[in-house]
Amino acid sequence: MENLIALLVAAPLLGAAVLLCGGRRLDRAGHWLGTLLAAVSFGVGLALFADMLGRSGEDRTMTQHLYSWIAVGDFRADVGFQLDQLSMTFVLLITGVGTLIHVYSIGYMEHDERRRRFFGYLNLFLAAMLLLVLADNYLLLYVGWEGVGLASYLLIGFWQHKPSAATAAKKAFLVNRVGDMGLSIAVMLMFTTFGTFAFEPVLKEAGEATEGKLTAIALMLLLAACGKSAQVPLQSWLGDAMEGPTPVSALIHAATMVTAGVYLIVRSGAIFNGAPDAQLVTTVVGAVTLLFGAIVGCAKDDIKKALAGSTMSQIGYMVLAAGLGPIGYVFAIMHLVTHGFFKAGLFLGAGSVMHGMNDEVDMRKYGGLRTYMPITFVTFGLGYLAIIGFPFLSGFFSKDAIIEAAFAKGGTEGWILGGVTLLGAAITAFYMTRVMLLTFFGEKRWQPAPDADKAAGVEPAAEHHAGELPHPHESPKVMTIPMVLLAFGSVFAGAFFAVGDRFLTWLEPVTGHEHGNPPVSAMTVTLATMVCLVLGVAIAWSMYGRRPVPVTAPRGSLLTRAARRDLFQDDFNHVVLVRGGEHLTRSLVYVDHSLVDGVVNTTAAAVGGASGRLRRLQNGYARSYAVSMFGGVVVLIAATLLMRAV
């Protein structure tokens, strides 16, 4: 069965190659080919999973060596795959949810002239992400890491005729390059420290390295994770990434790109375990981002950007859990998987709403849609209940486990982290209830379809008529069936994982696990979480369920205005990085012109001036030479007499 591992990557990679190079002759069937090859990869993943279940816990790791990539002297880099319980979890999530998103895209992108290319990019994205999680060494992981960055750039900017989409793609690409520098430096440090970058020797010998070296490597890995997983301070690209088609948002935010950073930290657990300072920084980054994304999500009227803030916050939960070490590794991945179901369902539900509302994204122009889009309402609602941690749905089990793990850290740090996770749970309940109320409840606030967006140079879709009210309707089955299947995962996945500690038993051989020192019982934590949930829902209901919702957002408090501007993250980047970079560049130019060029030009002028003066002595007149010789003789005689006198 090990020989099938490469097929996981090869199938979507073949789809990308055929769809992107096959030309317009594939326009009619390209979307079916892309979906089929994604499903083939999922089928292979299921076959390998079944084979893995038939093995004992110690024999479940499968490897496949393909070829030697680079071999120079003692330096060797191979292309090989490693499939264990951790990578298998990601394989099933990526290919399973990814295939459903492919199916949904068949209907969502039906009228797009470039649909074949879109599916080629989707296949490329799956192939890169699978390469990332299947690589058996950090150098090959880096190749997949960069492939994900390229594919995300292509997908976010798919509608590049819109300036906002083109700008968002460039922003995501550049911000991620900062994080990618961290990964490249970490790989170099690994090679200089361990003499290799293969997982097995690096992670096995991590305990023998000094804490300083492990801390440096771990911090660089964390920087890489912050870029891919949109964590502070590299989170600014995620909200703008909503400019891509909605299936892209579901793919990036649920099952692939933003989860890569969490995978990297958990896979490198042995390094982080030996670097407690780096673990502390990781938990701080997760805690800050958890609250940052939640606060931003509270003030967004754009349904996709509200969900983007939610993604940032939920990934913050995962990073915080990963920073707890063996106490939280398993729960970080468990929440990652359950989040993959309900967040993908929420984004596809948002796309379904947009599909029926003339591509309108402003929730203040929705209202009362539950009766017009019943399937979307139910599936979106189940995803909403799951993400806020409603009892016995998926988020209840995975998020509660992280909150308990935060308290189990013990000491002051445990109380602080536990308090942050509870506060995040309350804010999550608030902003997600707000999304539900603004979209599906209340009075109709529908607005006529706008005229062509002349500023962006975009014409409305053919079925959207400017000046007419939208006619909300349920999406076609090719879009609703994936939503229904994801809703099942949102409801049942968490209970399936939690019963009998099934997920813990599955991952523990790879990640390890410790119970920590919880200062309070699990029941106390659950009750506190439920209180936070009810409080958040009640506040949202009092603000948006009992009062008329204005179509135009009121000015709001200072915090609200700040949240609408993403807590000034772009303003900070512009002042500190853009303006700072401009001033630094001007300073360097000034130094170059004044100091470097000044020294060079002064030296050249001095040599030129001296040459010009010396040249006057060579004038071709015999009398001048005679006078020079006479002067020289006089100087020599005077010097000789002076020396004798002394």
XYZ file of C-alpha atoms in Angstrom:
646
model
C 0.000 0.000 0.000
C 2.962 2.330 0.527
C 3.310 2.646 -3.239
C -0.057 4.399 -3.387
C 1.072 7.370 -1.288
C 2.494 9.227 -4.282
C -0.851 8.851 -6.065
C -2.410 11.145 -3.442
C -0.342 14.024 -4.834
C -0.113 12.799 -8.423
C -3.869 12.764 -9.106
C -4.615 16.463 -8.436
C -1.227 17.440 -9.869
C -2.130 15.658 -13.108
C -5.457 17.479 -13.091
C -3.724 20.831 -12.709
C -1.316 20.073 -15.556
C -4.038 18.891 -17.951
C -6.509 21.672 -17.150
C -3.951 24.484 -17.297
C -2.156 23.231 -20.411
C -4.988 21.508 -22.293
C -6.500 24.646 -23.746
C -10.091 25.576 -24.518
C -10.949 22.123 -25.836
C -11.423 21.137 -22.166
C -13.740 24.019 -21.270
C -16.874 21.872 -21.361
C -15.536 18.994 -19.275
C -12.646 20.508 -17.339
C -14.609 21.020 -14.135
C -15.674 17.364 -14.125
C -12.103 16.208 -14.686
C -10.786 18.382 -11.843
C -13.499 17.121 -9.488
C -12.927 13.495 -10.505
C -9.195 13.644 -9.813
C -9.794 15.294 -6.436
C -12.210 12.435 -5.653
C -9.602 9.894 -6.811
C -7.143 11.339 -4.309
C -9.801 11.077 -1.586
C -10.509 7.467 -2.557
C -6.814 6.587 -2.343
C -6.698 8.300 1.048
C -9.606 6.145 2.268
C -7.866 2.988 1.031
C -4.647 3.902 2.836
C -6.642 4.798 5.945
C -8.327 1.394 5.941
C -4.942 -0.286 5.576
C -3.523 1.808 8.413
C -6.388 0.836 10.719
C -5.515 -2.809 10.105
C -2.013 -2.322 11.485
C -0.797 -2.138 15.057
C -0.082 1.293 16.542
C 3.691 0.872 16.198
C 3.503 -0.205 12.548
C 1.175 2.489 11.204
C 3.832 4.792 9.757
C 4.253 4.189 6.023
C 7.023 5.661 3.887
C 7.713 5.853 0.183
C 11.009 6.960 -1.325
C 10.676 8.240 -4.880
C 14.125 9.459 -5.906
C 17.176 11.428 -4.836
C 16.517 15.045 -5.558
C 19.947 16.534 -4.794
C 23.132 14.558 -4.062
C 26.370 16.568 -3.790
C 29.140 15.056 -1.681
C 27.737 14.395 1.770
C 24.705 16.570 1.065
C 21.605 14.620 0.151
C 18.009 15.703 -0.397
C 15.415 13.077 -1.235
C 11.858 13.172 -2.466
C 10.029 10.859 -0.116
C 6.696 10.656 1.673
C 5.769 9.772 5.230
C 2.201 8.787 6.056
C 1.426 8.446 9.754
C -1.618 9.208 11.887
C -1.002 12.968 11.788
C -0.500 13.260 8.036
C -3.368 10.824 7.403
C -5.701 13.094 9.357
C -4.759 15.979 7.082
C -4.970 13.851 3.930
C -8.574 12.864 4.656
C -9.532 16.430 5.597
C -7.850 18.029 2.584
C -9.111 15.564 -0.003
C -12.558 15.018 1.549
C -13.511 18.633 2.145
C -11.573 19.655 -0.965
C -13.627 17.300 -3.135
C -16.884 18.685 -1.717
C -15.684 22.212 -2.509
C -14.904 21.066 -6.071
C -18.459 19.739 -6.420
C -19.914 22.962 -5.007
C -17.776 24.992 -7.437
C -19.376 23.241 -10.421
C -22.574 25.139 -9.680
C -21.066 28.284 -8.195
C -18.725 28.934 -11.148
C -21.192 27.759 -13.804
C -21.314 31.083 -15.631
C -17.612 31.918 -15.384
C -15.849 31.751 -18.740
C -12.589 30.709 -17.078
C -14.053 27.843 -15.043
C -11.583 25.302 -16.461
C -8.648 27.359 -15.248
C -10.293 27.802 -11.851
C -10.514 24.042 -11.390
C -6.906 23.711 -12.513
C -5.888 26.107 -9.765
C -8.020 24.174 -7.234
C -6.239 20.953 -8.210
C -2.870 22.666 -7.937
C -3.799 23.875 -4.468
C -4.738 20.356 -3.324
C -1.539 18.879 -4.767
C 0.655 21.475 -3.033
C -1.089 21.055 0.311
C -0.849 17.263 0.108
C 2.854 17.520 -0.704
C 3.256 19.747 2.351
C 1.678 17.282 4.790
C 3.124 14.115 3.220
C 6.763 15.229 2.893
C 9.195 13.264 5.056
C 11.648 16.145 5.360
C 11.514 19.886 5.895
C 13.054 20.777 2.534
C 10.346 18.961 0.589
C 7.762 20.414 2.983
C 9.111 23.825 1.981
C 8.389 23.029 -1.673
C 4.768 22.260 -0.817
C 4.675 25.345 1.403
C 5.676 27.560 -1.516
C 3.291 25.727 -3.828
C 0.413 26.568 -1.495
C 1.522 30.204 -1.551
C 1.543 30.250 -5.353
C -1.841 28.542 -5.666
C -3.412 30.887 -3.101
C -2.101 33.868 -5.091
C -3.685 32.507 -8.266
C -7.019 31.723 -6.596
C -7.387 34.898 -4.521
C -6.650 36.965 -7.613
C -8.685 34.768 -9.955
C -10.944 37.703 -10.827
C -7.908 39.889 -11.459
C -9.964 42.268 -13.599
C -11.107 43.653 -10.236
C -8.343 45.862 -8.808
C -9.347 44.836 -5.286
C -8.809 41.151 -6.109
C -5.451 41.771 -7.769
C -4.320 43.846 -4.782
C -5.529 41.214 -2.306
C -3.605 38.472 -4.124
C -0.397 40.503 -4.083
C -0.900 41.343 -0.418
C -1.363 37.686 0.535
C 1.669 36.708 -1.519
C 3.970 39.361 -0.014
C 2.875 38.885 3.603
C 3.389 35.159 3.263
C 6.869 35.712 1.876
C 7.808 37.198 5.259
C 6.712 34.024 6.985
C 8.401 31.887 4.343
C 11.722 33.512 5.213
C 11.242 32.100 8.700
C 10.802 28.576 7.343
C 13.828 28.864 5.055
C 16.010 30.072 7.939
C 14.665 27.270 10.161
C 15.598 24.659 7.526
C 19.126 26.092 7.306
C 19.484 26.090 11.089
C 18.323 22.469 11.184
C 20.947 21.459 8.652
C 23.761 23.235 10.496
C 22.587 21.790 13.829
C 21.650 18.221 12.895
C 23.342 17.752 9.518
C 19.992 16.871 7.931
C 16.444 18.132 7.524
C 14.652 14.752 7.484
C 11.897 14.505 10.090
C 13.038 11.325 11.805
C 16.651 12.265 12.672
C 15.848 15.929 13.384
C 12.996 15.187 15.781
C 14.845 12.244 17.365
C 18.012 14.267 18.023
C 16.204 17.459 19.075
C 16.655 16.570 22.744
C 20.437 16.611 22.317
C 20.622 20.142 20.891
C 21.090 23.205 23.058
C 18.021 25.129 24.156
C 19.255 28.245 22.378
C 19.431 26.506 19.009
C 16.044 24.863 19.488
C 14.537 28.211 20.482
C 15.919 29.878 17.353
C 14.577 27.106 15.112
C 11.190 27.076 16.868
C 10.760 30.849 16.610
C 11.516 30.733 12.885
C 8.981 27.931 12.467
C 6.464 30.034 14.397
C 7.108 32.983 12.082
C 6.355 30.712 9.131
C 3.180 29.499 10.835
C 2.070 33.081 11.493
C 2.261 33.814 7.775
C 0.336 30.791 6.495
C -2.163 30.668 9.373
C -2.764 34.452 9.517
C -1.618 34.930 13.093
C -0.418 38.181 14.650
C 1.622 39.962 13.325
C 1.167 38.509 9.805
C -2.630 38.365 9.807
C -3.452 41.342 7.596
C -3.882 39.362 4.352
C -6.712 37.085 5.457
C -9.639 39.520 5.302
C -8.633 40.799 1.867
C -8.394 37.207 0.615
C -12.218 37.234 0.531
C -11.926 38.938 -2.864
C -11.520 35.502 -4.409
C -14.526 33.341 -5.365
C -16.337 31.960 -2.302
C -15.190 28.335 -2.846
C -11.630 29.666 -2.548
C -12.504 31.174 0.812
C -13.874 27.813 1.958
C -10.797 25.955 0.735
C -8.249 28.377 2.201
C -10.054 28.975 5.496
C -11.265 25.479 6.294
C -9.143 22.567 5.142
C -5.883 23.797 3.641
C -3.775 26.916 3.758
C -4.525 28.373 7.181
C -4.138 24.959 8.805
C -0.600 24.541 7.456
C 0.941 26.569 10.273
C -0.754 24.432 12.928
C 0.506 21.286 11.178
C 4.046 22.680 11.101
C 4.074 23.397 14.843
C 2.572 20.045 15.848
C 4.821 18.112 13.444
C 7.818 19.901 14.994
C 6.632 19.198 18.537
C 9.954 17.713 19.638
C 11.678 20.999 18.770
C 9.117 23.133 20.598
C 9.178 20.813 23.620
C 12.847 21.626 24.051
C 12.266 25.389 23.707
C 9.930 26.549 26.513
C 10.449 30.215 25.636
C 9.282 29.539 22.082
C 6.273 27.659 23.443
C 5.372 30.669 25.588
C 5.620 32.973 22.562
C 3.421 30.548 20.603
C 0.685 30.588 23.252
C 0.839 34.396 23.423
C 0.532 34.670 19.636
C -2.447 32.293 19.673
C -4.154 34.103 22.560
C -3.698 37.556 21.024
C -4.897 36.406 17.598
C -7.846 34.594 19.164
C -9.151 37.855 20.599
C -7.988 39.966 17.646
C -9.948 37.961 15.078
C -13.023 37.714 17.301
C -13.168 41.470 17.876
C -12.726 42.172 14.165
C -15.484 39.686 13.328
C -17.925 41.549 15.580
C -17.897 44.705 13.456
C -17.846 43.376 9.884
C -20.991 43.778 7.787
C -19.471 41.801 4.898
C -20.561 38.208 5.605
C -17.350 36.710 4.225
C -15.114 39.084 6.143
C -17.012 38.337 9.351
C -16.276 34.662 8.753
C -12.658 35.537 7.940
C -12.287 37.156 11.356
C -13.805 33.998 12.794
C -11.223 31.858 11.010
C -8.402 33.992 12.376
C -9.821 33.569 15.871
C -10.371 29.802 15.616
C -6.872 29.231 14.249
C -5.730 31.273 17.261
C -7.339 28.614 19.467
C -5.379 25.931 17.622
C -2.051 27.778 17.821
C -2.599 28.436 21.525
C -3.257 24.727 22.058
C -0.181 23.782 20.030
C 1.894 26.159 22.184
C 0.836 24.205 25.272
C 2.968 21.302 24.080
C 1.882 17.692 24.711
C -1.046 19.017 26.752
C -2.627 20.558 23.678
C -1.215 18.995 20.478
C -4.031 16.472 20.049
C -6.749 19.030 20.788
C -5.251 21.549 18.359
C -5.594 18.992 15.555
C -9.014 17.858 16.738
C -10.337 21.410 16.599
C -8.637 21.848 13.238
C -10.607 18.910 11.826
C -13.985 19.892 13.283
C -13.337 23.486 12.183
C -12.722 22.159 8.684
C -16.295 20.842 8.587
C -18.242 23.731 10.071
C -16.165 26.562 8.622
C -16.299 25.076 5.124
C -20.053 24.728 5.576
C -20.363 28.316 6.747
C -18.435 29.688 3.780
C -20.344 27.572 1.284
C -23.543 28.736 2.980
C -22.391 32.344 2.596
C -21.764 31.652 -1.077
C -25.256 30.203 -1.405
C -26.718 33.356 0.155
C -24.709 35.522 -2.230
C -25.855 33.344 -5.129
C -29.461 34.167 -4.306
C -28.859 37.841 -3.454
C -27.190 39.147 -6.605
C -23.700 38.639 -5.095
C -24.505 41.068 -2.287
C -22.170 40.569 0.708
C -23.488 43.244 3.076
C -25.518 41.491 5.767
C -27.386 44.709 6.526
C -29.032 44.230 3.128
C -30.202 40.694 3.894
C -32.826 39.738 6.477
C -35.590 37.123 6.531
C -33.839 34.684 4.194
C -34.643 31.562 6.215
C -37.980 31.071 4.462
C -36.523 31.569 0.982
C -33.423 29.383 1.409
C -34.389 26.619 3.864
C -31.533 24.202 3.122
C -28.956 26.978 3.319
C -30.548 28.188 6.550
C -30.457 24.764 8.217
C -26.924 23.846 7.116
C -25.547 27.295 7.911
C -27.385 27.211 11.233
C -25.831 23.874 12.180
C -22.403 25.272 11.345
C -23.223 28.300 13.501
C -24.221 26.113 16.445
C -21.074 24.031 16.022
C -18.682 26.976 15.987
C -20.175 28.622 19.071
C -19.842 25.339 20.969
C -23.505 24.371 21.317
C -23.718 21.236 23.486
C -22.873 17.952 21.766
C -22.052 19.453 18.376
C -18.517 19.253 16.989
C -17.234 22.571 18.295
C -18.485 21.765 21.782
C -16.077 18.841 22.102
C -13.024 20.303 20.359
C -13.138 23.873 21.679
C -13.949 22.764 25.233
C -10.951 20.446 25.104
C -8.699 23.408 24.254
C -10.176 25.522 27.037
C -9.597 22.691 29.508
C -6.033 22.237 28.221
C -5.383 25.972 28.698
C -6.424 25.752 32.354
C -4.418 22.515 32.703
C -1.243 24.451 31.926
C -1.338 25.361 35.617
C -0.186 28.392 37.556
C -0.824 31.987 36.600
C -0.222 31.234 32.933
C -2.979 28.616 32.965
C -5.509 30.988 34.542
C -4.672 33.747 32.031
C -4.858 31.475 28.996
C -8.015 29.827 30.280
C -9.630 33.228 30.821
C -8.688 34.311 27.300
C -10.213 31.185 25.774
C -13.445 31.702 27.730
C -13.619 35.344 26.656
C -13.057 34.230 23.071
C -15.929 31.758 23.395
C -18.270 34.553 24.536
C -17.230 36.871 21.688
C -17.569 34.011 19.175
C -21.146 33.400 20.326
C -21.849 37.114 19.931
C -20.539 37.727 16.414
C -21.804 34.447 14.973
C -25.277 35.079 16.413
C -25.075 38.522 14.848
C -24.332 36.918 11.475
C -27.307 34.567 11.826
C -29.724 37.312 12.868
C -28.650 39.784 10.190
C -28.822 37.168 7.440
C -31.759 34.881 8.153
C -34.030 36.690 10.642
C -35.756 40.032 10.953
C -37.365 42.141 8.263
C -36.311 42.179 4.632
C -33.715 44.850 3.987
C -33.081 43.970 0.364
C -31.720 46.630 -1.953
C -31.926 46.860 -5.749
C -29.032 45.368 -7.643
C -26.416 48.109 -8.214
C -25.382 49.380 -11.601
C -22.176 48.105 -13.083
C -19.246 48.727 -10.811
C -17.664 51.264 -13.096
C -14.896 52.088 -10.651
C -13.697 48.499 -10.696
C -14.549 47.925 -14.326
C -16.788 44.979 -13.453
C -20.138 44.247 -15.100
C -22.871 42.504 -13.087
C -23.555 38.861 -13.911
C -25.969 38.223 -16.760
C -28.747 37.051 -14.442
C -28.440 40.163 -12.253
C -30.371 43.158 -13.528
C -29.384 46.589 -12.257
C -32.159 48.401 -10.442
C -34.164 45.256 -9.618
C -34.697 43.754 -6.190
C -32.994 40.391 -5.655
C -35.102 37.255 -5.835
C -33.576 34.960 -3.197
C -33.925 31.283 -3.962
C -32.370 28.028 -2.900
C -29.166 27.030 -4.649
C -29.060 24.015 -7.009
C -28.404 20.539 -5.629
C -24.813 20.504 -6.832
C -24.235 23.274 -4.280
C -26.573 22.164 -1.480
C -25.460 18.509 -1.311
C -21.868 19.433 -0.221
C -23.395 21.813 2.328
C -25.568 19.008 3.755
C -22.620 16.610 3.998
C -20.499 19.216 5.759
C -23.388 19.875 8.136
C -23.284 16.192 9.143
C -19.622 16.632 9.999
C -20.428 19.794 11.929
C -22.935 17.867 14.039
C -21.385 14.436 14.563
C -17.590 14.628 14.049
C -16.782 15.985 17.503
C -18.800 13.326 19.343
C -17.281 10.607 17.161
C -13.774 11.793 18.062
C -14.483 12.307 21.760
C -16.291 9.063 22.622
C -13.765 6.709 24.176
C -11.002 9.270 23.543
C -10.935 7.902 19.999
C -9.057 10.845 18.480
C -6.610 11.025 21.395
C -5.798 7.330 21.026
C -5.333 7.806 17.284
C -2.863 10.723 17.442
C -1.031 10.116 20.721
C 1.613 7.763 19.202
C 2.758 10.635 16.963
C 2.175 13.768 19.056
C 2.347 12.437 22.602
C -0.008 13.635 25.308
C 0.060 14.926 28.880
C -2.915 15.690 31.100
C -1.359 18.707 32.831
C -2.526 20.065 36.179
C -6.060 21.465 35.809
C -6.948 23.678 38.802
C -10.672 23.098 38.211
C -12.746 20.143 37.091
C -13.781 19.579 33.489
C -17.422 20.040 34.482
C -16.627 23.488 35.920
C -14.918 24.501 32.690
C -17.882 23.246 30.649
C -20.353 25.187 32.789
C -18.244 28.339 32.504
C -18.112 27.897 28.727
C -21.892 27.492 28.556
C -22.350 30.670 30.604
C -20.112 32.542 28.141
C -22.036 31.082 25.204
C -25.414 32.136 26.608
C -24.093 35.574 27.481
C -22.756 36.159 23.969
C -25.988 34.972 22.322
C -28.123 37.085 24.667
C -26.168 40.278 23.992
C -26.345 39.704 20.229
C -30.099 39.040 20.437
C -30.686 42.220 22.438
C -28.752 44.282 19.879
C -29.866 42.696 16.591
C -32.852 40.463 17.317
C -35.089 42.837 19.254
C -34.318 46.067 17.417
C -34.676 47.134 13.797
C -31.391 46.823 11.920
C -30.472 49.962 9.949
C -29.283 49.363 6.403
C -26.451 51.816 7.010
C -24.208 50.971 9.938
C -24.191 53.609 12.705
C -20.950 55.315 13.604
C -20.515 53.219 16.727
C -18.005 53.377 19.557
C -14.285 53.869 19.188
C -13.730 50.110 19.537
C -16.361 49.418 16.860
C -14.763 51.869 14.450
C -11.353 50.362 15.178
C -12.680 46.846 14.570
C -14.161 47.931 11.239
C -10.647 49.008 10.280
C -9.276 45.636 11.419
C -7.934 47.222 14.628
C -5.723 49.414 12.446
C -3.540 46.516 11.313
C -3.221 47.919 7.784
C -2.654 51.416 9.154
C 0.109 50.055 11.387
C 1.706 48.180 8.493
C 1.507 51.272 6.310
C 3.088 53.574 8.888
C 5.702 51.186 10.239
C 6.548 49.050 7.225
C 5.573 51.016 4.113
C 6.404 54.508 5.344
C 9.258 53.140 7.424
C 10.593 51.311 4.392
C 10.343 54.463 2.306
C 12.278 56.477 4.901
C 14.863 53.719 5.236
C 15.260 53.584 1.457
C 15.652 57.357 1.231
C 18.213 57.286 4.035
C 20.185 54.573 2.280
C 20.037 56.510 -0.984
C 21.287 59.627 0.828
C 24.135 57.683 2.434
C 24.954 56.130 -0.917
C 25.043 59.482 -2.696
C 26.663 61.488 0.066
C 29.065 59.031 1.678
C 29.804 56.177 -0.695
C 29.629 58.176 -3.912
C 31.216 61.123 -2.100
C 34.303 59.110 -1.156
C 34.596 57.620 -4.625
C 34.056 60.942 -6.407
C 36.424 62.833 -4.063
C 39.161 60.256 -4.614
C 38.652 60.423 -8.369
C 38.701 64.237 -8.311
C 41.878 64.280 -6.203
C 43.647 61.890 -8.546
C 42.440 63.837 -11.564
C 43.529 67.170 -10.092
C 46.942 65.853 -9.125
C 47.379 64.340 -12.567
C 46.493 67.630 -14.201
C 49.060 69.515 -12.130
C 51.797 66.921 -12.672
C 51.065 66.941 -16.378
C 52.111 70.608 -16.545
C 55.654 69.583 -15.679
C 55.864 67.577 -18.886
C 55.565 70.571 -21.293
C 58.237 69.601 -23.900
C 60.510 72.648 -23.350
C 64.237 71.864 -22.806
C 64.717 74.964 -20.651
C 62.019 73.804 -18.252
C 63.702 70.417 -17.903
C 67.075 72.085 -17.337
C 65.644 74.290 -14.583
C 64.096 71.182 -12.994
C 67.399 69.344 -13.108
C 69.223 72.353 -11.683
C 66.688 72.602 -8.891
C 67.109 68.908 -8.127
C 70.892 69.210 -7.977
C 70.599 72.187 -5.641
C 68.283 70.205 -3.344
C 70.656 67.212 -3.319
C 73.735 69.382 -2.544
C 71.855 71.215 0.212
C 70.713 67.938 1.733
C 74.261 66.498 1.617
C 75.792 69.562 3.284
C 73.066 69.518 5.945
C 73.729 65.879 6.776
C 77.491 66.451 7.133
C 76.910 69.437 9.373
C 74.741 67.356 11.667
